[in-house]
Amino acid sequence: KNEVEQSPQNLTAQEGEFITINCSYSVGISALHWLQQHPGGGIVSLFMLSSGKKKHGRLIATINIQEKHSSLHITASHPRDSAVYICAVRPFRTGNQFYFGTGTSLTVIP
Amino acid sequence: DTAVSQTPKYLVTQMGNDKSIKCEQNLGHDTMYWYKQDSKKFLKIMFSYNNKELIINETVPNRFSPKSPDKAHLNLHINSLELGDSAVYFCASSQGTGAQGPLHFGNGTRLTVT
């Protein structure tokens, strides 16, 4: 079983819809990252969270450390948001390790 | 300026060959990583390295070896390439151990072994 589970695996939305992607993890962590991978392949860091909530433009990320759960929200979705969104956690234990979710493939239709 | 750059972008080679992928970061980060992304887009750590220690994922075959001439470079050498090595390889860097700041990724190297 993967230490990081994301849902849904695939998501199709109409332009303008509010989108939520969920990430649950099973280990104690010092940080959680949300990453975006566009069809061209490059990976971009969206957020790094250790508590609470962060907002950047139309993107909002929240984390609940007690429940070991994080959500990524996209408001007023746009076709250019179409990408794979990956959740990654940095566990407490020693070593520069990250555990990655399997990604959520988002397609926003005009 | 590209923060994390890796070369080449595409690499096609035959089984049994030895190849290298280069990675450089100009962010002043002290930790660099190599990740392998399989056909299902799942990212898996291969190595992480800072100026103090190299951490190797024990599932990585010893045909793979990282080489770091200095803090800004972490190259990946692969000996005796096999078909199963075909994947996209990403270099990344961070300040500290990944809890102090975001991960920065290179654009990936698509390796195809024929």
XYZ file of C-alpha atoms in Angstrom:
224
model
C 0.000 0.000 0.000
C 1.277 3.442 -0.928
C 1.958 5.804 1.938
C 0.206 8.573 -0.005
C -3.200 8.121 -1.615
C -4.822 10.643 -3.917
C -8.373 10.883 -5.145
C -9.772 11.018 -7.658
C -7.278 9.462 -10.064
C -8.918 11.152 -13.024
C -11.140 14.205 -13.109
C -12.907 15.958 -15.956
C -14.529 19.324 -15.318
C -16.230 22.067 -17.258
C -14.495 25.412 -17.437
C -15.471 27.523 -14.448
C -16.145 24.637 -12.070
C -14.709 24.425 -8.570
C -12.325 21.493 -8.293
C -11.084 19.572 -5.270
C -8.282 17.015 -5.231
C -7.665 15.042 -2.058
C -4.520 13.577 -0.548
C -4.354 11.232 2.433
C -1.160 9.926 3.963
C -0.278 7.389 6.599
C 3.014 8.647 8.088
C 3.957 11.524 10.328
C 5.218 14.351 8.177
C 7.160 17.575 8.447
C 5.815 18.989 5.170
C 3.452 18.278 2.309
C 3.986 19.479 -1.248
C 1.559 19.884 -4.111
C 3.117 19.575 -7.552
C 1.759 20.190 -11.044
C 2.915 18.306 -14.115
C 1.767 19.600 -17.480
C 1.429 17.396 -20.569
C 4.814 18.689 -21.727
C 6.299 16.878 -18.750
C 7.795 19.582 -16.557
C 6.997 19.487 -12.828
C 6.305 22.681 -10.920
C 5.932 23.135 -7.196
C 2.608 24.760 -6.288
C 2.609 24.706 -2.491
C 4.548 23.514 0.498
C 2.438 23.146 3.641
C 3.068 22.143 7.205
C -0.167 23.494 8.672
C -3.289 25.474 7.845
C -3.996 26.899 4.454
C -2.223 28.658 1.600
C -3.616 30.531 -1.391
C -2.008 31.503 -4.659
C -4.248 33.018 -7.281
C -7.067 30.564 -7.969
C -5.353 27.754 -6.101
C -5.930 26.974 -2.439
C -4.241 24.223 -0.452
C -5.261 23.077 3.004
C -3.862 20.527 5.391
C -5.191 18.830 8.507
C -2.223 17.305 10.298
C -4.347 15.409 12.846
C -6.395 13.746 10.128
C -3.381 13.283 7.820
C -5.247 14.851 4.938
C -4.718 17.678 2.469
C -6.860 19.154 -0.267
C -6.012 21.204 -3.327
C -8.809 23.428 -4.605
C -8.995 25.219 -7.925
C -11.583 27.964 -8.232
C -12.986 29.066 -11.613
C -11.128 26.277 -13.415
C -9.678 26.939 -16.847
C -8.450 24.631 -19.618
C -4.884 25.687 -18.869
C -5.305 24.036 -15.439
C -5.364 20.665 -17.229
C -2.427 18.765 -15.798
C -1.488 16.000 -13.395
C -1.473 17.129 -9.761
C 0.816 15.228 -7.439
C 0.860 15.193 -3.653
C 4.197 14.516 -1.969
C 4.994 14.224 1.743
C 8.242 14.646 3.610
C 8.137 12.159 6.507
C 9.608 12.951 9.914
C 12.005 10.072 9.864
C 15.597 10.672 8.869
C 16.713 10.703 5.307
C 15.842 13.072 2.509
C 12.957 10.936 1.389
C 9.680 11.937 -0.140
C 6.642 9.775 -0.685
C 4.545 10.606 -3.725
C 0.930 10.032 -4.569
C 0.086 8.509 -7.927
C -1.284 11.789 -9.183
C -4.660 13.144 -10.238
C -5.109 13.768 -13.937
C -7.311 16.828 -14.428
C -8.887 17.791 -17.727
C -10.837 21.043 -17.935
C -13.106 21.274 -20.936
C -13.897 24.684 -22.458
C 17.559 31.633 -15.938
C 16.823 27.946 -15.608
C 16.921 26.951 -11.957
C 17.429 23.198 -12.401
C 18.698 22.076 -15.770
C 19.287 18.539 -16.891
C 20.686 17.211 -20.130
C 19.962 15.582 -22.413
C 16.198 15.964 -22.747
C 15.938 12.770 -24.804
C 18.277 9.804 -24.734
C 17.861 6.770 -26.974
C 20.363 3.998 -26.577
C 20.811 0.268 -26.884
C 20.800 -2.350 -24.191
C 24.136 -2.869 -22.546
C 25.406 0.662 -23.096
C 26.580 3.006 -20.357
C 25.105 6.505 -20.262
C 25.047 9.618 -18.090
C 22.497 12.308 -17.400
C 23.746 15.632 -16.101
C 22.005 17.934 -13.648
C 22.912 21.394 -12.453
C 21.100 23.803 -10.156
C 21.832 27.509 -9.711
C 19.595 28.044 -6.698
C 22.252 27.540 -4.072
C 20.336 24.573 -2.681
C 22.172 22.047 -0.585
C 20.117 18.965 -1.431
C 19.665 17.357 -4.838
C 17.623 14.350 -5.910
C 17.115 11.921 -8.731
C 13.634 10.563 -9.359
C 12.366 7.983 -11.822
C 8.895 8.393 -13.299
C 7.421 5.239 -14.740
C 4.849 4.845 -17.494
C 2.043 5.305 -14.960
C 3.485 8.691 -13.985
C 4.487 7.462 -10.518
C 7.522 9.284 -9.122
C 9.996 7.250 -7.118
C 13.092 8.493 -5.311
C 16.356 7.029 -6.493
C 18.916 9.115 -4.642
C 19.128 12.175 -2.506
C 22.377 13.917 -1.744
C 23.531 16.877 0.239
C 26.957 17.920 1.300
C 26.748 15.568 4.213
C 25.266 12.329 3.047
C 24.131 10.278 0.123
C 20.944 8.363 0.644
C 20.249 5.580 -1.740
C 16.915 3.914 -2.245
C 17.788 0.278 -1.658
C 15.557 -0.842 -4.509
C 17.726 0.980 -7.057
C 20.075 -1.416 -8.887
C 23.759 -0.747 -8.340
C 24.057 -0.142 -12.083
C 22.839 3.353 -11.194
C 25.279 5.656 -9.468
C 25.104 9.352 -8.607
C 28.168 11.518 -8.872
C 28.386 14.977 -7.371
C 31.477 16.985 -8.326
C 30.188 19.929 -6.294
C 27.094 21.165 -4.490
C 25.487 22.468 -7.703
C 25.769 19.255 -9.704
C 24.413 15.741 -9.310
C 24.926 13.537 -12.342
C 23.399 10.114 -12.862
C 25.455 7.315 -14.382
C 23.827 4.156 -15.609
C 25.828 1.075 -16.546
C 24.700 -1.867 -18.645
C 21.363 -0.350 -19.572
C 18.332 -2.634 -19.626
C 14.953 -2.339 -21.336
C 13.288 -1.762 -17.972
C 15.352 1.354 -17.422
C 13.238 3.168 -20.001
C 11.478 5.966 -18.141
C 11.611 9.692 -17.514
C 14.275 10.710 -15.022
C 13.892 13.947 -13.084
C 16.524 15.831 -11.199
C 15.350 18.108 -8.385
C 16.758 20.276 -5.646
C 15.611 21.816 -2.386
C 16.985 23.877 0.435
C 17.453 21.605 3.387
C 15.610 18.334 3.564
C 12.405 19.297 1.788
C 10.627 20.793 4.763
C 12.259 24.196 4.523
C 11.244 25.097 0.999
C 9.734 23.835 -2.239
C 11.174 21.231 -4.553
C 12.489 22.518 -7.860
C 12.508 20.064 -10.740
C 14.397 19.867 -13.978
C 12.452 19.268 -17.181
C 13.184 15.571 -17.214
C 15.199 13.232 -19.415
C 13.234 10.674 -21.387
C 15.403 7.579 -21.620
C 14.502 4.925 -24.176
C 16.468 1.697 -24.184
C 16.090 -0.431 -27.316
